[in-house]
N, C-alpha and C. Protein backbone atom coordinates (compact mmCIF):
# COMPACT_ATOMS: atom_id res chain seq x y z
N UNK A 1 -17.28 -3.95 -16.43
CA UNK A 1 -17.37 -4.52 -15.10
C UNK A 1 -16.78 -5.93 -15.05
N UNK A 2 -17.09 -6.72 -16.08
CA UNK A 2 -16.55 -8.08 -16.14
C UNK A 2 -15.03 -8.06 -16.22
N UNK A 3 -14.50 -7.12 -16.97
CA UNK A 3 -13.05 -7.01 -17.12
C UNK A 3 -12.38 -6.73 -15.77
N UNK A 4 -12.98 -5.86 -14.98
CA UNK A 4 -12.43 -5.54 -13.66
C UNK A 4 -12.44 -6.77 -12.75
N UNK A 5 -13.48 -7.57 -12.81
CA UNK A 5 -13.57 -8.78 -12.00
C UNK A 5 -12.52 -9.79 -12.45
N UNK A 6 -12.37 -9.96 -13.75
CA UNK A 6 -11.39 -10.90 -14.28
C UNK A 6 -9.98 -10.48 -13.88
N UNK A 7 -9.67 -9.21 -14.02
CA UNK A 7 -8.34 -8.72 -13.64
C UNK A 7 -8.10 -8.91 -12.14
N UNK A 8 -9.11 -8.64 -11.31
CA UNK A 8 -8.99 -8.82 -9.87
C UNK A 8 -8.72 -10.28 -9.52
N UNK A 9 -9.44 -11.20 -10.15
CA UNK A 9 -9.25 -12.62 -9.90
C UNK A 9 -7.84 -13.04 -10.31
N UNK A 10 -7.38 -12.58 -11.45
CA UNK A 10 -6.03 -12.91 -11.91
C UNK A 10 -4.98 -12.41 -10.93
N UNK A 11 -5.15 -11.20 -10.43
CA UNK A 11 -4.18 -10.63 -9.48
C UNK A 11 -4.18 -11.41 -8.16
N UNK A 12 -5.36 -11.77 -7.66
CA UNK A 12 -5.43 -12.51 -6.40
C UNK A 12 -4.81 -13.90 -6.56
N UNK A 13 -5.15 -14.59 -7.64
CA UNK A 13 -4.59 -15.92 -7.88
C UNK A 13 -3.08 -15.83 -8.06
N UNK A 14 -2.61 -14.83 -8.78
CA UNK A 14 -1.17 -14.64 -8.97
C UNK A 14 -0.45 -14.41 -7.66
N UNK A 15 -1.03 -13.61 -6.78
CA UNK A 15 -0.41 -13.36 -5.47
C UNK A 15 -0.35 -14.63 -4.63
N UNK A 16 -1.42 -15.41 -4.65
CA UNK A 16 -1.44 -16.66 -3.89
C UNK A 16 -0.40 -17.64 -4.42
N UNK A 17 -0.28 -17.75 -5.74
CA UNK A 17 0.71 -18.64 -6.34
C UNK A 17 2.13 -18.18 -5.97
N UNK A 18 2.37 -16.89 -6.02
CA UNK A 18 3.70 -16.36 -5.69
C UNK A 18 4.06 -16.66 -4.24
N UNK A 19 3.14 -16.43 -3.33
CA UNK A 19 3.38 -16.72 -1.91
C UNK A 19 3.60 -18.22 -1.71
N UNK A 20 2.81 -19.04 -2.38
CA UNK A 20 2.96 -20.48 -2.28
C UNK A 20 4.33 -20.94 -2.75
N UNK A 21 4.82 -20.38 -3.84
CA UNK A 21 6.15 -20.72 -4.35
C UNK A 21 7.23 -20.38 -3.34
N UNK A 22 7.09 -19.25 -2.64
CA UNK A 22 8.07 -18.86 -1.62
C UNK A 22 8.08 -19.86 -0.46
N UNK A 23 6.89 -20.30 -0.04
CA UNK A 23 6.82 -21.30 1.03
C UNK A 23 7.46 -22.62 0.60
N UNK A 24 7.20 -23.05 -0.62
CA UNK A 24 7.78 -24.30 -1.13
C UNK A 24 9.30 -24.16 -1.22
N UNK A 25 9.79 -23.03 -1.70
CA UNK A 25 11.23 -22.79 -1.81
C UNK A 25 11.90 -22.85 -0.45
N UNK A 26 11.32 -22.15 0.54
CA UNK A 26 11.89 -22.15 1.88
C UNK A 26 11.86 -23.54 2.50
N UNK A 27 10.79 -24.28 2.27
CA UNK A 27 10.69 -25.64 2.80
C UNK A 27 11.77 -26.54 2.19
N UNK A 28 12.00 -26.40 0.89
CA UNK A 28 13.03 -27.19 0.21
C UNK A 28 14.41 -26.89 0.79
N UNK A 29 14.69 -25.61 1.02
CA UNK A 29 15.98 -25.23 1.60
C UNK A 29 16.10 -25.77 3.02
N UNK A 30 15.04 -25.64 3.81
CA UNK A 30 15.06 -26.12 5.21
C UNK A 30 15.31 -27.62 5.29
N UNK A 31 14.69 -28.40 4.41
CA UNK A 31 14.78 -29.85 4.51
C UNK A 31 15.99 -30.44 3.82
N UNK A 32 16.46 -29.82 2.73
CA UNK A 32 17.56 -30.40 1.96
C UNK A 32 18.85 -29.57 2.00
N UNK A 33 18.81 -28.39 2.59
CA UNK A 33 19.98 -27.53 2.62
C UNK A 33 21.01 -27.96 3.64
N UNK A 34 22.27 -27.59 3.39
CA UNK A 34 23.37 -27.86 4.32
C UNK A 34 23.55 -26.68 5.25
N UNK A 35 23.87 -26.97 6.52
CA UNK A 35 24.19 -25.91 7.48
C UNK A 35 25.64 -25.49 7.27
N UNK A 36 25.83 -24.19 7.03
CA UNK A 36 27.17 -23.66 6.75
C UNK A 36 27.36 -22.37 7.54
N UNK A 37 28.57 -22.17 8.03
CA UNK A 37 28.95 -20.90 8.65
C UNK A 37 29.74 -20.13 7.59
N UNK A 38 29.19 -19.00 7.16
CA UNK A 38 29.78 -18.24 6.06
C UNK A 38 30.26 -16.88 6.55
N UNK A 39 31.25 -16.35 5.87
CA UNK A 39 31.80 -15.03 6.14
C UNK A 39 31.12 -14.02 5.22
N UNK A 40 30.65 -12.91 5.79
CA UNK A 40 30.05 -11.84 4.99
C UNK A 40 31.20 -11.00 4.43
N UNK A 41 31.46 -11.15 3.14
CA UNK A 41 32.54 -10.39 2.51
C UNK A 41 32.09 -9.01 2.07
N UNK A 42 30.84 -8.89 1.66
CA UNK A 42 30.30 -7.60 1.23
C UNK A 42 28.81 -7.62 1.44
N UNK A 43 28.25 -6.48 1.81
CA UNK A 43 26.81 -6.36 1.98
C UNK A 43 26.41 -4.93 1.67
N UNK A 44 25.34 -4.80 0.89
CA UNK A 44 24.85 -3.46 0.51
C UNK A 44 23.35 -3.40 0.71
N UNK A 45 22.89 -2.27 1.21
CA UNK A 45 21.47 -2.00 1.35
C UNK A 45 20.95 -1.56 -0.02
N UNK A 46 19.98 -2.30 -0.56
CA UNK A 46 19.46 -2.01 -1.89
C UNK A 46 18.13 -1.26 -1.83
N UNK A 47 17.31 -1.60 -0.84
CA UNK A 47 16.01 -0.95 -0.74
C UNK A 47 15.35 -1.25 0.60
N UNK A 48 14.25 -0.57 0.85
CA UNK A 48 13.49 -0.74 2.08
C UNK A 48 12.02 -0.87 1.73
N UNK A 49 11.30 -1.71 2.47
CA UNK A 49 9.86 -1.78 2.23
C UNK A 49 9.10 -1.23 3.43
N UNK A 50 7.80 -1.09 3.29
CA UNK A 50 6.98 -0.49 4.34
C UNK A 50 6.88 -1.35 5.59
N UNK A 51 7.20 -2.63 5.49
CA UNK A 51 7.08 -3.53 6.63
C UNK A 51 8.28 -3.52 7.55
N UNK A 52 9.26 -2.68 7.31
CA UNK A 52 10.43 -2.62 8.17
C UNK A 52 11.52 -3.60 7.78
N UNK A 53 11.52 -4.04 6.54
CA UNK A 53 12.53 -4.97 6.05
C UNK A 53 13.45 -4.27 5.05
N UNK A 54 14.67 -4.77 4.97
CA UNK A 54 15.65 -4.23 4.03
C UNK A 54 15.90 -5.26 2.95
N UNK A 55 16.02 -4.80 1.72
CA UNK A 55 16.50 -5.67 0.65
C UNK A 55 18.00 -5.44 0.58
N UNK A 56 18.75 -6.55 0.59
CA UNK A 56 20.20 -6.46 0.60
C UNK A 56 20.79 -7.25 -0.56
N UNK A 57 21.97 -6.83 -0.98
CA UNK A 57 22.80 -7.59 -1.91
C UNK A 57 24.03 -7.99 -1.11
N UNK A 58 24.45 -9.24 -1.23
CA UNK A 58 25.53 -9.73 -0.38
C UNK A 58 26.48 -10.62 -1.17
N UNK A 59 27.68 -10.79 -0.59
CA UNK A 59 28.66 -11.78 -1.04
C UNK A 59 29.11 -12.55 0.19
N UNK A 60 28.94 -13.87 0.13
CA UNK A 60 29.33 -14.75 1.23
C UNK A 60 30.42 -15.69 0.75
N UNK A 61 31.25 -16.15 1.69
CA UNK A 61 32.27 -17.14 1.33
C UNK A 61 32.44 -18.12 2.49
N UNK A 62 32.93 -19.32 2.15
CA UNK A 62 33.24 -20.35 3.14
C UNK A 62 34.20 -21.34 2.52
N UNK A 63 34.80 -22.17 3.34
CA UNK A 63 35.76 -23.17 2.88
C UNK A 63 35.04 -24.49 2.66
N UNK A 64 35.33 -25.12 1.54
CA UNK A 64 34.88 -26.48 1.24
C UNK A 64 36.12 -27.27 0.87
N UNK A 65 36.62 -28.05 1.82
CA UNK A 65 37.86 -28.77 1.60
C UNK A 65 39.00 -27.78 1.47
N UNK A 66 39.74 -27.87 0.36
CA UNK A 66 40.86 -26.95 0.12
C UNK A 66 40.44 -25.71 -0.65
N UNK A 67 39.21 -25.67 -1.12
CA UNK A 67 38.75 -24.55 -1.96
C UNK A 67 37.92 -23.56 -1.15
N UNK A 68 37.94 -22.33 -1.60
CA UNK A 68 37.11 -21.28 -1.01
C UNK A 68 35.92 -21.07 -1.94
N UNK A 69 34.73 -21.17 -1.41
CA UNK A 69 33.48 -21.03 -2.17
C UNK A 69 32.92 -19.64 -1.92
N UNK A 70 32.52 -18.93 -2.98
CA UNK A 70 31.95 -17.59 -2.88
C UNK A 70 30.63 -17.57 -3.62
N UNK A 71 29.65 -16.89 -3.03
CA UNK A 71 28.34 -16.77 -3.67
C UNK A 71 27.80 -15.36 -3.45
N UNK A 72 27.20 -14.81 -4.50
CA UNK A 72 26.54 -13.51 -4.45
C UNK A 72 25.04 -13.74 -4.49
N UNK A 73 24.29 -12.87 -3.81
CA UNK A 73 22.85 -13.01 -3.84
C UNK A 73 22.15 -11.77 -3.32
N UNK A 74 20.83 -11.85 -3.32
CA UNK A 74 19.97 -10.79 -2.80
C UNK A 74 18.93 -11.44 -1.91
N UNK A 75 18.53 -10.72 -0.88
CA UNK A 75 17.51 -11.24 0.03
C UNK A 75 16.85 -10.07 0.74
N UNK A 76 15.76 -10.37 1.42
CA UNK A 76 15.07 -9.38 2.24
C UNK A 76 15.14 -9.85 3.69
N UNK A 77 15.61 -8.97 4.56
CA UNK A 77 15.75 -9.31 5.98
C UNK A 77 15.14 -8.20 6.82
N UNK A 78 14.72 -8.56 8.03
CA UNK A 78 14.19 -7.57 8.96
C UNK A 78 15.28 -6.58 9.35
N UNK A 79 14.90 -5.34 9.56
CA UNK A 79 15.86 -4.31 9.95
C UNK A 79 16.57 -4.68 11.25
N UNK A 80 15.87 -5.37 12.15
CA UNK A 80 16.48 -5.75 13.43
C UNK A 80 17.59 -6.79 13.27
N UNK A 81 17.66 -7.46 12.11
CA UNK A 81 18.70 -8.47 11.87
C UNK A 81 19.96 -7.88 11.21
N UNK A 82 19.88 -6.65 10.75
CA UNK A 82 21.00 -6.05 10.04
C UNK A 82 22.30 -5.98 10.85
N UNK A 83 22.26 -5.75 12.17
CA UNK A 83 23.53 -5.75 12.92
C UNK A 83 24.27 -7.08 12.85
N UNK A 84 23.56 -8.19 12.60
CA UNK A 84 24.20 -9.50 12.49
C UNK A 84 24.77 -9.74 11.10
N UNK A 85 24.46 -8.86 10.16
CA UNK A 85 24.90 -9.02 8.77
C UNK A 85 25.84 -7.90 8.36
N UNK A 86 26.90 -7.73 9.10
CA UNK A 86 27.90 -6.71 8.78
C UNK A 86 29.09 -7.35 8.11
N UNK A 87 29.77 -6.58 7.28
CA UNK A 87 30.98 -7.06 6.60
C UNK A 87 31.97 -7.57 7.65
N UNK A 88 32.50 -8.79 7.41
CA UNK A 88 33.46 -9.39 8.32
C UNK A 88 32.84 -10.31 9.36
N UNK A 89 31.51 -10.29 9.50
CA UNK A 89 30.84 -11.17 10.46
C UNK A 89 30.64 -12.56 9.87
N UNK A 90 30.56 -13.55 10.74
CA UNK A 90 30.19 -14.89 10.31
C UNK A 90 28.70 -15.08 10.56
N UNK A 91 28.01 -15.70 9.60
CA UNK A 91 26.58 -15.94 9.70
C UNK A 91 26.30 -17.41 9.42
N UNK A 92 25.23 -17.91 10.00
CA UNK A 92 24.78 -19.26 9.71
C UNK A 92 23.80 -19.20 8.55
N UNK A 93 23.98 -20.10 7.58
CA UNK A 93 23.08 -20.18 6.45
C UNK A 93 22.68 -21.63 6.20
N UNK A 94 21.58 -21.79 5.52
CA UNK A 94 21.20 -23.08 4.95
C UNK A 94 21.45 -22.93 3.46
N UNK A 95 22.28 -23.81 2.89
CA UNK A 95 22.70 -23.70 1.50
C UNK A 95 22.23 -24.92 0.73
N UNK A 96 21.41 -24.69 -0.30
CA UNK A 96 20.99 -25.76 -1.20
C UNK A 96 21.76 -25.65 -2.51
N UNK A 97 21.78 -24.47 -3.09
CA UNK A 97 22.60 -24.14 -4.25
C UNK A 97 22.73 -22.62 -4.30
N UNK A 98 23.43 -22.10 -5.30
CA UNK A 98 23.69 -20.66 -5.34
C UNK A 98 22.42 -19.81 -5.39
N UNK A 99 21.32 -20.36 -5.86
CA UNK A 99 20.07 -19.62 -5.95
C UNK A 99 19.17 -19.85 -4.74
N UNK A 100 19.54 -20.78 -3.87
CA UNK A 100 18.68 -21.15 -2.75
C UNK A 100 19.49 -21.12 -1.45
N UNK A 101 19.53 -19.93 -0.84
CA UNK A 101 20.25 -19.71 0.41
C UNK A 101 19.28 -19.07 1.40
N UNK A 102 19.36 -19.51 2.64
CA UNK A 102 18.48 -18.98 3.67
C UNK A 102 19.34 -18.60 4.87
N UNK A 103 19.24 -17.35 5.32
CA UNK A 103 19.94 -16.93 6.52
C UNK A 103 19.25 -17.55 7.73
N UNK A 104 20.06 -18.04 8.69
CA UNK A 104 19.52 -18.63 9.92
C UNK A 104 19.90 -17.71 11.06
N UNK A 105 18.88 -17.14 11.70
CA UNK A 105 19.12 -16.25 12.84
C UNK A 105 18.63 -16.92 14.10
N UNK A 106 19.43 -16.86 15.16
CA UNK A 106 19.01 -17.40 16.45
C UNK A 106 18.05 -16.42 17.09
N UNK A 107 17.04 -16.94 17.73
CA UNK A 107 15.99 -16.10 18.33
C UNK A 107 16.48 -15.19 19.40
């Protein structure tokens, strides 16, 4: 019985820490990230969850001075946002670094 309680506490604390890290990550991107208009060069549907969201793998590119910058990543987006994320479309992003990108959708 004690083992079940300990495992439950560990799982709950782990979930709270994970969610907290996501909020901190998003806040860091929101406050320190640059606003960029990027071109969707490639996008693939990787998976779907029960909440109506899609996990996607993407490749984005944009111009920085004379150079073309390209970044690959994965993210989870609502199914209703997928029409805005088609190959060849331009999207607004907040860019902090290659591991910290946030899609910006207008309401």
